Amino acid sequence: MILSRRKLIGIGAAGAGGLLLSGCDRLNDSETFRGALNGATGLNQRTQRLLMGNALAKEFSEADISPAFKPNGSTSVADPAYRAQLARDFADWALRVDGLVKQPLMLPLSALKALPQRVQITRHDCVEGWSAIARWQGPQLGAVLATAGLLPTAKYAVFHCADLLGGAPYYESIDLTDAFHPQTILAWAMNGQPLGEPHGAPLRLRVERQLGYKQAKYIMRIELRDTLAGLYGGNGGRWEDSRGYQWYAGI
Ligand SMILES: Nc1nc2c(c(=O)[nH]1)N[C@H]1C(S)=C(S)[C@@H](COP(=O)(O)O)O[C@H]1N2
Ligand SMILES: [Mo]
């Protein structure tokens, strides 16, 4: 199903409004609260509680933006379907959202741009030992997931990318705590410009409290799953499978 702009704006606004209710750090420290969280059955309750107790990554000012931001890992995509979409400025591209959702979605860039936008200037830290600061813009992942509606069994969001790394598809995954974190966005713009191919056009993940390899570029599909077992190497990401990188890459 392709959502109309109007429908998306309506649902998206409600979803994003909910996302702004975060910031109760102390609640999450309490064992009692964690117990209540674990025992919660309703998805809305689970989702809302996931939104709390989530510290924000540091945000920077315009003046801090790095003059150069090194493209890393894949910097281009060989897949012919991707090349055709790139040539057409992704006019007929759509993000697929499926798996453990109530309503699978196909979201064109126009729909992602019509959702409430979050802009954040953050630092990207690559395990190879370099960092760079950029301004990212896009809808919150949580608003997109709220539009699709998660089934109660959903535990992970998996990002399927268009590129191969070392001959196998790049993919990454995060849990729902990070998926609904207010700074977790699907970025289509970097430093005020649409993402270029080296940085992951048309869409990349920004999950700001984790290392560079979690920031999946060239996202084609988001799949909601209850387990990471049985998916490629079973470790939840391309680097996790091939190099033994930690699945939770918290900084
Ligand atoms: N699809 C895809 N996403 C990816 C990678 C990749 O090779 N393919 N490399 C990762 C790594 S290790 C880093 S440091 C960042 C680099 O992002 P940049 O190219 O915008 O600097 O993207 C991450 N996301
Ligand atoms: Mo990296």
XYZ file of N, CA and C and ligand atoms in Angstrom:
778
model
N 0.851 -1.195 0.000
C 0.000 0.000 0.000
C 0.879 1.234 0.000
N 0.518 2.176 -0.797
C 1.243 3.446 -0.784
C 0.352 4.470 -0.091
N 0.852 5.025 0.993
C 0.046 5.968 1.772
C -0.007 7.318 1.081
N -1.159 7.923 1.126
C -1.268 9.278 0.598
C -0.561 10.225 1.557
N -0.144 11.364 1.032
C 0.518 12.367 1.871
C -0.346 12.736 3.062
N -1.656 12.991 2.759
C -2.506 13.497 3.831
C -2.615 12.485 4.963
N -2.816 11.214 4.587
C -2.975 10.184 5.600
C -1.691 10.097 6.439
N -0.562 10.145 5.760
C 0.708 10.042 6.462
C 0.913 11.188 7.431
N 0.565 12.393 6.982
C 0.756 13.555 7.850
C -0.058 13.371 9.124
N -1.320 12.935 8.943
C -2.185 12.732 10.108
C -1.592 11.746 11.088
N -1.262 10.572 10.594
C -0.757 9.531 11.486
C 0.616 9.928 12.013
N 1.412 10.475 11.107
C 2.782 10.816 11.482
C 2.822 11.849 12.585
N 1.952 12.819 12.492
C 1.960 13.875 13.503
C 1.646 13.276 14.875
N 0.652 12.387 14.904
C 0.296 11.761 16.174
C 1.479 10.941 16.689
N 2.089 10.172 15.778
C 3.217 9.326 16.177
C 4.358 10.163 16.713
N 4.683 11.212 16.001
C 5.834 12.018 16.402
C 5.521 12.806 17.666
N 4.257 13.213 17.804
C 3.860 13.913 19.027
C 4.145 13.038 20.229
N 3.785 11.765 20.081
C 4.040 10.806 21.154
C 5.525 10.694 21.443
N 6.307 10.777 20.375
C 7.751 10.584 20.536
C 8.400 11.705 21.327
N 7.730 12.845 21.380
C 8.339 13.961 22.084
C 8.123 13.871 23.590
N 7.385 12.858 24.014
C 7.096 12.732 25.449
C 8.212 12.006 26.200
N 9.414 12.064 25.681
C 10.486 11.297 26.308
C 11.202 12.099 27.388
N 12.159 11.473 28.024
C 13.047 12.215 28.909
C 12.861 11.972 30.393
N 12.434 10.798 30.778
C 12.280 10.516 32.200
C 13.382 9.568 32.632
N 14.608 10.077 32.626
C 15.764 9.220 32.879
C 15.680 8.460 34.192
N 15.192 9.168 35.212
C 15.234 8.542 36.532
C 14.298 7.343 36.631
N 13.175 7.426 35.907
C 12.224 6.314 35.949
C 12.878 5.001 35.561
N 13.722 5.064 34.561
C 14.303 3.844 34.036
C 15.291 3.213 35.006
N 15.813 4.024 35.924
C 16.771 3.487 36.881
C 16.092 2.636 37.950
N 14.805 2.833 38.097
C 14.130 2.136 39.182
C 13.808 0.697 38.797
N 14.162 -0.223 39.668
C 13.917 -1.652 39.405
C 12.424 -1.901 39.221
N 11.625 -1.208 40.034
C 10.182 -1.391 39.966
C 9.681 -1.021 38.577
N 10.192 0.097 38.084
C 9.747 0.542 36.770
C 10.157 -0.461 35.698
N 11.375 -0.963 35.797
C 11.822 -1.952 34.823
C 10.936 -3.194 34.875
N 10.548 -3.571 36.101
C 9.675 -4.723 36.256
C 8.353 -4.489 35.558
N 7.796 -3.308 35.759
C 6.530 -2.973 35.118
C 6.696 -2.985 33.605
N 7.843 -2.503 33.154
C 8.101 -2.479 31.719
C 8.118 -3.888 31.158
N 8.824 -4.772 31.848
C 8.927 -6.144 31.355
C 7.579 -6.845 31.366
N 6.744 -6.478 32.323
C 5.454 -7.143 32.430
C 4.385 -6.540 31.537
N 4.656 -5.406 30.930
C 3.639 -4.732 30.125
C 3.262 -5.584 28.925
N 1.986 -5.667 28.665
C 1.576 -6.483 27.532
C 1.142 -5.634 26.345
N 0.441 -4.518 26.621
C -0.051 -3.705 25.509
C 1.092 -3.057 24.756
N 0.973 -3.016 23.447
C 2.065 -2.461 22.659
C 2.235 -0.978 22.901
N 1.117 -0.240 23.028
C 1.236 1.197 23.244
C 2.004 1.491 24.515
N 1.674 0.723 25.545
C 2.338 0.893 26.834
C 3.819 0.597 26.683
N 4.100 -0.508 26.029
C 5.488 -0.909 25.833
C 6.219 0.191 25.063
N 5.584 0.676 24.010
C 6.215 1.688 23.177
C 6.464 2.953 23.978
N 5.452 3.403 24.712
C 5.610 4.632 25.476
C 6.710 4.502 26.513
N 6.756 3.371 27.140
C 7.778 3.210 28.175
C 9.161 3.092 27.575
N 9.209 2.545 26.399
C 10.505 2.474 25.728
C 11.034 3.867 25.449
N 10.096 4.802 25.320
C 10.502 6.166 24.985
C 11.154 6.869 26.158
N 10.903 6.371 27.337
C 11.429 7.041 28.524
C 12.806 6.490 28.875
N 13.489 7.223 29.680
C 14.759 6.724 30.184
C 15.785 6.556 29.092
N 15.703 7.358 28.067
C 16.608 7.234 26.950
C 17.423 8.514 26.830
N 18.583 8.518 27.397
C 19.407 9.729 27.339
C 19.683 10.102 25.892
N 19.824 11.397 25.658
C 20.094 11.870 24.308
C 21.596 11.903 24.044
N 21.971 11.615 22.821
C 23.358 11.828 22.401
C 23.588 13.329 22.322
N 24.830 13.749 22.516
C 25.170 15.170 22.462
C 24.864 15.732 21.080
N 24.262 16.923 21.084
C 24.041 17.609 19.808
C 24.936 18.844 19.764
N 25.369 19.192 18.575
C 26.362 20.248 18.376
C 25.717 21.437 17.673
N 26.524 22.475 17.454
C 26.006 23.660 16.768
C 26.504 23.666 15.316
N 25.902 24.523 14.529
C 26.288 24.642 13.099
C 27.799 24.828 12.955
N 28.374 25.607 13.889
C 29.800 25.932 13.789
C 30.683 24.690 13.969
N 30.126 23.655 14.578
C 30.913 22.437 14.832
C 30.942 21.483 13.638
N 30.121 21.738 12.624
C 30.014 20.805 11.494
C 31.383 20.638 10.823
N 31.771 19.393 10.597
C 33.094 19.112 10.023
C 33.132 19.555 8.569
N 34.220 20.238 8.187
C 34.342 20.658 6.791
C 34.400 19.461 5.841
N 34.958 18.351 6.323
C 35.001 17.138 5.493
C 34.472 15.967 6.310
N 33.694 15.130 5.674
C 33.132 13.942 6.333
C 33.488 12.771 5.442
N 34.362 11.927 5.941
C 34.889 10.836 5.120
C 33.808 9.803 4.784
N 33.547 9.548 3.495
C 32.654 8.433 3.161
C 33.403 7.134 3.460
N 32.741 6.163 4.031
C 33.436 4.953 4.473
C 32.610 3.699 4.202
N 33.294 2.558 4.179
C 32.629 1.311 3.802
C 32.255 1.418 2.335
N 31.071 0.948 1.978
C 30.627 1.120 0.590
C 30.429 2.601 0.325
N 30.926 3.067 -0.815
C 30.707 4.468 -1.181
C 29.960 4.560 -2.509
N 29.663 3.400 -3.083
C 28.791 3.341 -4.254
C 28.129 1.968 -4.264
N 27.090 1.855 -5.071
C 26.299 0.628 -5.093
C 26.255 0.102 -6.525
N 26.589 -1.184 -6.701
C 26.654 -1.756 -8.049
C 25.298 -2.228 -8.556
N 24.394 -2.567 -7.674
C 23.112 -3.162 -8.054
C 22.416 -2.349 -9.158
N 22.088 -2.990 -10.300
C 21.507 -2.262 -11.439
C 20.188 -1.557 -11.093
N 19.363 -2.183 -10.278
C 18.084 -1.549 -9.907
C 18.361 -0.258 -9.139
N 19.358 -0.311 -8.247
C 19.729 0.896 -7.494
C 20.242 1.968 -8.443
N 21.092 1.575 -9.398
C 21.687 2.567 -10.316
C 20.586 3.247 -11.134
N 19.572 2.467 -11.508
C 18.469 3.045 -12.284
C 17.695 4.045 -11.418
N 17.490 3.692 -10.153
C 16.763 4.605 -9.251
C 17.567 5.879 -9.006
N 18.873 5.727 -8.817
C 19.746 6.886 -8.606
C 19.676 7.828 -9.809
N 19.681 7.236 -11.000
C 19.654 8.045 -12.232
C 18.369 8.849 -12.319
N 17.313 8.341 -11.702
C 16.018 9.031 -11.728
C 15.789 9.825 -10.436
N 16.855 10.103 -9.695
C 16.742 10.835 -8.429
C 15.760 10.171 -7.468
N 15.668 8.880 -7.540
C 14.822 8.089 -6.634
C 13.346 8.473 -6.722
N 12.933 8.980 -7.902
C 11.543 9.421 -8.081
C 10.567 8.252 -7.951
N 10.991 7.050 -8.336
C 10.078 5.898 -8.219
C 10.581 4.879 -7.192
N 11.454 5.351 -6.315
C 11.934 4.504 -5.225
C 10.922 4.549 -4.079
N 10.818 3.469 -3.335
C 9.996 3.493 -2.115
C 10.632 2.584 -1.073
N 10.606 3.048 0.168
C 11.083 2.245 1.292
C 10.012 1.217 1.644
N 10.437 -0.018 1.733
C 9.500 -1.067 2.121
C 9.595 -1.281 3.632
N 8.470 -1.318 4.308
C 8.433 -1.629 5.745
C 7.549 -2.858 5.894
N 8.128 -3.952 6.381
C 7.332 -5.178 6.436
C 7.785 -6.079 7.585
N 7.373 -7.296 7.560
C 7.667 -8.229 8.660
C 6.560 -8.162 9.694
N 6.932 -8.061 10.970
C 5.947 -8.122 12.054
C 5.269 -6.762 12.266
N 4.531 -6.351 11.236
C 3.783 -5.089 11.292
C 2.328 -5.361 10.937
N 1.455 -4.465 11.379
C 0.033 -4.627 11.056
C -0.216 -4.294 9.600
N 0.474 -3.280 9.117
C 0.244 -2.786 7.771
C 1.575 -2.575 7.053
N 1.978 -3.506 6.191
C 3.209 -3.266 5.429
C 3.067 -1.985 4.605
N 4.171 -1.278 4.456
C 4.128 0.014 3.766
C 5.152 0.067 2.636
N 4.844 0.882 1.644
C 5.822 1.290 0.649
C 5.836 2.814 0.714
N 6.915 3.399 1.199
C 6.949 4.842 1.436
C 7.914 5.532 0.473
N 7.379 6.296 -0.482
C 8.271 7.060 -1.354
C 8.949 8.177 -0.567
N 9.985 8.737 -1.146
C 10.698 9.825 -0.459
C 9.750 10.961 -0.099
N 8.781 11.244 -0.989
C 7.847 12.345 -0.700
C 7.081 12.071 0.594
N 6.750 10.824 0.857
C 6.028 10.481 2.092
C 6.944 10.643 3.304
N 8.204 10.246 3.161
C 9.152 10.385 4.283
C 9.413 11.861 4.583
N 9.406 12.680 3.530
C 9.623 14.116 3.720
C 8.385 14.802 4.275
N 7.202 14.192 4.082
C 5.956 14.795 4.566
C 5.743 14.535 6.056
N 6.437 13.550 6.604
C 6.337 13.304 8.050
C 7.041 14.440 8.788
N 6.686 14.665 10.070
C 7.416 15.664 10.853
C 8.918 15.355 10.795
N 9.718 16.388 10.590
C 11.155 16.209 10.397
C 11.926 16.496 11.682
N 12.962 15.726 11.898
C 13.880 16.029 12.989
C 15.243 16.383 12.381
N 15.819 17.449 12.902
C 17.147 17.886 12.450
C 18.081 17.783 13.647
N 19.249 17.166 13.453
C 20.181 17.027 14.576
C 21.622 17.075 14.067
N 22.444 17.791 14.822
C 23.866 17.893 14.487
C 24.606 17.014 15.480
N 25.164 15.923 14.972
C 25.720 14.904 15.857
C 27.086 14.447 15.360
N 27.787 13.739 16.239
C 29.108 13.226 15.881
C 29.034 11.741 15.556
N 29.607 11.416 14.421
C 29.691 10.032 13.945
C 31.061 9.487 14.342
N 31.088 8.353 15.013
C 32.349 7.756 15.455
C 32.538 6.401 14.787
N 33.534 6.307 13.933
C 33.841 5.035 13.257
C 34.832 4.254 14.105
N 34.659 2.929 14.137
C 35.597 2.084 14.906
C 37.018 2.170 14.362
N 37.158 2.603 13.119
C 38.503 2.704 12.547
C 39.276 3.875 13.138
N 38.602 4.690 13.957
C 39.334 5.716 14.682
C 39.199 7.127 14.149
N 38.118 7.409 13.435
C 37.890 8.793 13.020
C 36.455 9.186 13.395
N 36.253 10.478 13.539
C 34.934 11.020 13.869
C 34.652 12.210 12.973
N 33.376 12.509 12.768
C 33.003 13.700 12.009
C 31.609 14.127 12.442
N 31.392 15.442 12.382
C 30.115 16.009 12.815
C 29.338 16.499 11.598
N 28.054 16.136 11.559
C 27.206 16.588 10.445
C 25.797 16.843 10.948
N 25.051 17.529 10.095
C 23.648 17.849 10.380
C 22.793 16.883 9.567
N 21.939 16.165 10.264
C 21.122 15.139 9.620
C 19.657 15.521 9.712
N 18.906 15.206 8.686
C 17.465 15.484 8.700
C 16.668 14.309 8.157
N 15.548 14.050 8.827
C 14.634 13.016 8.358
C 13.564 12.769 9.390
N 12.592 11.918 9.060
C 11.560 11.574 10.039
C 12.129 10.638 11.093
N 11.548 10.680 12.271
C 11.934 9.712 13.297
C 11.517 8.312 12.836
N 12.378 7.361 13.061
C 12.036 5.976 12.731
C 10.771 5.565 13.480
N 10.635 6.030 14.711
C 9.464 5.683 15.514
C 8.157 6.087 14.848
N 8.156 7.237 14.177
C 6.934 7.697 13.508
C 6.592 6.776 12.337
N 7.618 6.317 11.650
C 7.395 5.392 10.526
C 6.867 4.059 11.057
N 7.472 3.582 12.136
C 7.033 2.301 12.703
C 5.619 2.411 13.264
N 5.310 3.567 13.853
C 3.962 3.764 14.386
C 2.942 3.775 13.249
N 3.330 4.272 12.096
C 2.434 4.285 10.940
C 2.129 2.860 10.480
N 3.158 2.012 10.470
C 2.959 0.618 10.065
C 2.227 -0.157 11.166
N 2.464 0.206 12.412
C 1.861 -0.496 13.547
C 2.616 -1.789 13.806
N 3.272 -1.890 14.949
C 4.040 -3.106 15.234
C 3.143 -4.185 15.821
N 3.405 -5.417 15.444
C 2.759 -6.545 16.111
C 3.486 -6.774 17.442
N 2.778 -7.330 18.437
C 3.376 -7.461 19.771
C 4.653 -8.307 19.789
N 4.849 -9.153 18.802
C 6.029 -10.019 18.776
C 7.268 -9.315 18.211
N 7.098 -8.122 17.639
C 8.246 -7.428 17.031
C 9.261 -7.043 18.094
N 10.533 -7.364 17.869
C 11.594 -7.013 18.824
C 12.758 -6.267 18.191
N 12.934 -6.438 16.900
C 14.079 -5.828 16.221
C 13.642 -5.186 14.911
N 14.283 -4.072 14.570
C 14.145 -3.486 13.239
C 15.426 -3.815 12.475
N 15.248 -4.442 11.322
C 16.392 -4.821 10.483
C 16.392 -3.928 9.250
N 17.571 -3.395 8.913
C 17.720 -2.502 7.776
C 18.436 -3.261 6.670
N 17.726 -3.476 5.574
C 18.296 -4.176 4.427
C 18.792 -3.127 3.434
N 20.063 -3.203 3.090
C 20.709 -2.178 2.268
C 20.940 -2.686 0.843
N 21.201 -1.741 -0.070
C 21.331 -2.092 -1.482
C 22.724 -2.596 -1.836
N 23.717 -2.351 -0.974
C 25.099 -2.688 -1.330
C 25.535 -4.039 -0.788
N 26.609 -4.533 -1.381
C 27.278 -5.734 -0.881
C 28.565 -5.294 -0.212
N 28.915 -5.952 0.867
C 30.221 -5.688 1.476
C 30.916 -7.037 1.641
N 32.059 -7.183 0.966
C 32.733 -8.480 0.975
C 31.850 -9.550 0.355
N 31.069 -9.165 -0.646
C 30.270 -10.122 -1.405
C 28.929 -10.477 -0.792
N 28.620 -9.947 0.389
C 27.329 -10.271 1.012
C 26.555 -8.984 1.294
N 25.227 -9.069 1.287
C 24.419 -7.860 1.501
C 24.719 -7.187 2.835
N 24.811 -5.861 2.805
C 24.952 -5.105 4.056
C 23.593 -5.082 4.732
N 23.584 -5.309 6.001
C 22.350 -5.149 6.766
C 22.746 -4.781 8.184
N 21.808 -4.211 8.907
C 22.041 -3.875 10.308
C 20.738 -4.061 11.067
N 20.809 -4.038 12.374
C 19.592 -4.179 13.165
C 19.748 -3.469 14.499
N 18.610 -3.036 15.037
C 18.585 -2.411 16.363
C 17.350 -2.928 17.098
N 17.349 -2.768 18.415
C 16.160 -3.176 19.164
C 15.159 -2.019 19.210
N 14.007 -2.278 19.821
C 12.951 -1.255 19.774
C 13.252 -0.066 20.670
N 14.079 -0.252 21.691
C 14.471 0.896 22.514
C 15.191 1.915 21.640
N 16.125 1.449 20.848
C 16.826 2.371 19.962
C 15.941 2.809 18.796
N 15.064 1.917 18.330
C 14.201 2.271 17.192
C 13.283 3.446 17.543
N 12.832 3.491 18.812
C 11.916 4.562 19.219
C 12.622 5.704 19.956
N 13.937 5.668 19.997
C 14.678 6.781 20.599
C 14.445 8.034 19.752
N 14.233 9.184 20.396
C 13.886 10.386 19.616
C 14.934 10.799 18.591
N 16.181 10.442 18.820
C 17.233 10.830 17.848
C 17.483 9.745 16.793
N 16.683 8.720 16.782
C 16.849 7.705 15.736
C 15.999 8.105 14.542
N 16.677 8.505 13.479
C 15.951 9.034 12.318
C 16.366 8.314 11.035
N 15.482 8.419 10.053
C 15.792 7.948 8.702
C 16.198 9.185 7.917
N 17.505 9.392 7.802
C 18.001 10.642 7.228
C 18.023 10.573 5.709
N 17.424 11.586 5.086
C 17.501 11.716 3.621
C 18.329 12.953 3.261
N 18.674 13.779 4.266
C 19.490 14.966 3.999
C 20.661 15.026 4.973
N 21.779 15.525 4.460
C 23.003 15.702 5.242
C 23.515 17.115 4.959
N 23.733 17.871 6.020
C 24.217 19.249 5.869
C 23.371 20.049 4.871
N 22.062 19.844 4.928
C 21.147 20.651 4.125
C 20.971 20.210 2.683
N 21.627 19.114 2.293
C 21.505 18.619 0.919
C 20.972 17.188 0.953
N 20.242 16.789 -0.108
C 19.869 15.364 -0.169
C 21.135 14.506 -0.096
N 21.046 13.373 0.561
C 22.211 12.491 0.709
C 22.795 12.165 -0.654
N 24.109 12.258 -0.777
C 24.768 11.808 -1.999
C 25.007 10.309 -1.925
N 25.367 9.733 -3.055
C 25.604 8.286 -3.082
C 26.681 7.847 -2.073
N 27.800 8.552 -1.939
C 28.828 8.070 -0.999
C 28.325 7.958 0.443
N 27.368 8.795 0.811
C 26.885 8.801 2.199
C 25.565 8.047 2.381
N 25.112 7.363 1.315
C 23.988 6.445 1.527
C 22.671 6.756 0.864
N 22.670 7.561 -0.185
C 21.416 7.921 -0.853
C 20.583 6.681 -1.180
N 19.265 6.744 -1.075
C 18.501 7.938 -0.726
C 18.220 8.084 0.770
N 18.545 7.020 1.554
C 18.108 7.022 2.947
C 19.082 6.233 3.802
N 19.436 6.813 4.959
C 20.303 6.078 5.869
C 19.787 6.216 7.290
N 20.227 5.314 8.104
C 19.866 5.346 9.510
C 20.822 6.259 10.274
N 20.288 7.034 11.212
C 21.109 7.684 12.238
C 20.596 7.176 13.584
N 21.409 6.384 14.227
C 21.065 5.860 15.548
C 22.207 6.336 16.429
N 22.007 7.544 16.996
C 23.121 8.379 17.426
C 23.922 7.876 18.610
N 23.401 6.927 19.341
C 24.173 6.478 20.500
C 25.003 5.240 20.189
N 25.148 4.963 18.896
C 25.949 3.799 18.529
C 27.011 4.165 17.482
N 27.957 3.247 17.301
C 29.099 3.488 16.411
C 28.696 3.511 14.936
N 29.679 3.936 14.118
C 29.466 4.159 12.691
C 28.872 3.004 11.915
N 29.300 1.796 12.219
C 28.820 0.691 11.369
C 27.339 0.393 11.540
N 26.718 0.929 12.616
C 25.270 0.751 12.779
C 24.476 1.711 11.895
N 25.145 2.750 11.349
C 24.443 3.830 10.620
C 24.214 3.391 9.176
N 23.318 2.416 8.992
C 23.123 1.773 7.688
C 22.787 2.774 6.582
N 23.529 2.652 5.471
C 23.295 3.491 4.298
C 22.479 2.697 3.274
N 21.989 3.371 2.250
C 21.288 2.705 1.131
C 20.160 1.792 1.625
N 19.350 2.274 2.567
C 18.279 1.426 3.123
C 17.166 1.258 2.085
N 16.841 0.007 1.800
C 15.767 -0.308 0.855
C 14.532 -0.847 1.569
N 14.790 -1.502 2.680
C 13.695 -2.223 3.351
C 13.963 -2.264 4.840
N 12.905 -2.051 5.632
C 12.995 -2.235 7.085
C 12.076 -3.400 7.434
N 12.675 -4.411 8.029
C 11.920 -5.615 8.372
C 11.839 -5.726 9.885
N 10.632 -5.890 10.410
C 10.448 -6.101 11.853
C 10.473 -7.595 12.118
N 11.305 -7.979 13.084
C 11.490 -9.408 13.375
C 11.422 -9.662 14.879
N 11.185 -10.914 15.225
C 11.194 -11.271 16.644
C 12.542 -11.844 17.051
N 13.373 -12.201 16.071
C 14.697 -12.748 16.367
C 15.651 -12.407 15.236
N 16.940 -12.374 15.555
C 17.957 -12.147 14.527
C 18.530 -13.483 14.055
N 18.160 -14.555 14.741
C 18.616 -15.880 14.335
C 18.017 -16.210 12.974
N 18.792 -16.876 12.150
C 18.283 -17.288 10.845
C 18.393 -16.220 9.779
N 18.928 -15.069 10.138
C 19.089 -13.984 9.156
C 20.582 -13.856 8.848
N 20.988 -14.137 7.624
C 22.411 -14.148 7.245
C 23.218 -14.922 8.294
N 24.245 -14.315 8.864
C 25.067 -15.054 9.830
C 24.467 -15.143 11.224
N 23.333 -14.483 11.441
C 22.644 -14.596 12.723
C 23.111 -13.621 13.797
N 24.074 -12.742 13.439
C 24.604 -11.817 14.450
C 24.042 -10.411 14.342
N 23.092 -10.208 13.439
C 22.373 -8.931 13.393
C 22.987 -7.852 12.534
N 24.087 -8.130 11.845
C 24.671 -7.116 10.968
C 25.809 -7.683 10.153
N 26.134 -7.007 9.058
C 27.178 -7.490 8.162
C 28.541 -7.551 8.866
N 28.881 -6.473 9.598
C 30.175 -6.466 10.279
C 30.176 -7.420 11.459
N 29.044 -7.538 12.107
C 28.919 -8.472 13.228
C 29.157 -9.901 12.727
N 28.605 -10.214 11.537
C 28.771 -11.553 10.967
C 30.198 -11.792 10.482
N 30.803 -10.775 9.866
C 32.073 -11.023 9.183
C 33.297 -10.731 10.047
N 33.162 -9.799 10.980
C 34.347 -9.389 11.750
C 34.180 -9.567 13.254
N 33.025 -9.998 13.663
C 32.802 -10.169 15.088
C 32.596 -8.862 15.844
N 32.234 -7.791 15.123
C 31.912 -6.536 15.824
C 30.730 -6.781 16.759
N 30.693 -6.006 17.847
C 29.597 -6.119 18.807
C 28.274 -5.699 18.172
N 27.206 -6.440 18.453
C 25.894 -6.043 17.913
C 25.452 -4.726 18.552
N 25.601 -4.612 19.883
C 25.255 -3.324 20.508
C 26.512 -2.478 20.534
N 26.532 -1.453 19.693
C 27.747 -0.652 19.510
C 27.594 0.687 20.239
N 27.157 0.628 21.485
C 26.944 1.858 22.266
C 28.243 2.615 22.484
N 28.124 3.938 22.407
C 29.318 4.754 22.586
C 29.374 5.250 24.033
N 24.997 0.049 3.577
C 26.129 0.349 4.231
N 26.026 1.096 5.342
C 27.157 1.432 6.027
C 28.430 0.984 5.624
C 28.500 0.208 4.438
O 29.574 -0.220 3.989
N 27.318 -0.090 3.776
N 29.549 1.308 6.368
C 29.332 1.706 7.761
C 30.492 2.316 8.412
S 31.692 1.297 9.012
C 30.568 3.653 8.640
S 31.834 4.348 9.534
C 29.545 4.563 8.082
C 30.205 5.549 7.161
O 29.274 6.517 6.783
P 29.732 7.628 5.764
O 30.079 6.926 4.472
O 28.611 8.579 5.630
O 30.973 8.238 6.354
O 28.528 3.905 7.354
C 28.156 2.671 7.866
N 27.010 2.201 7.133
Mo 32.939 2.546 10.440
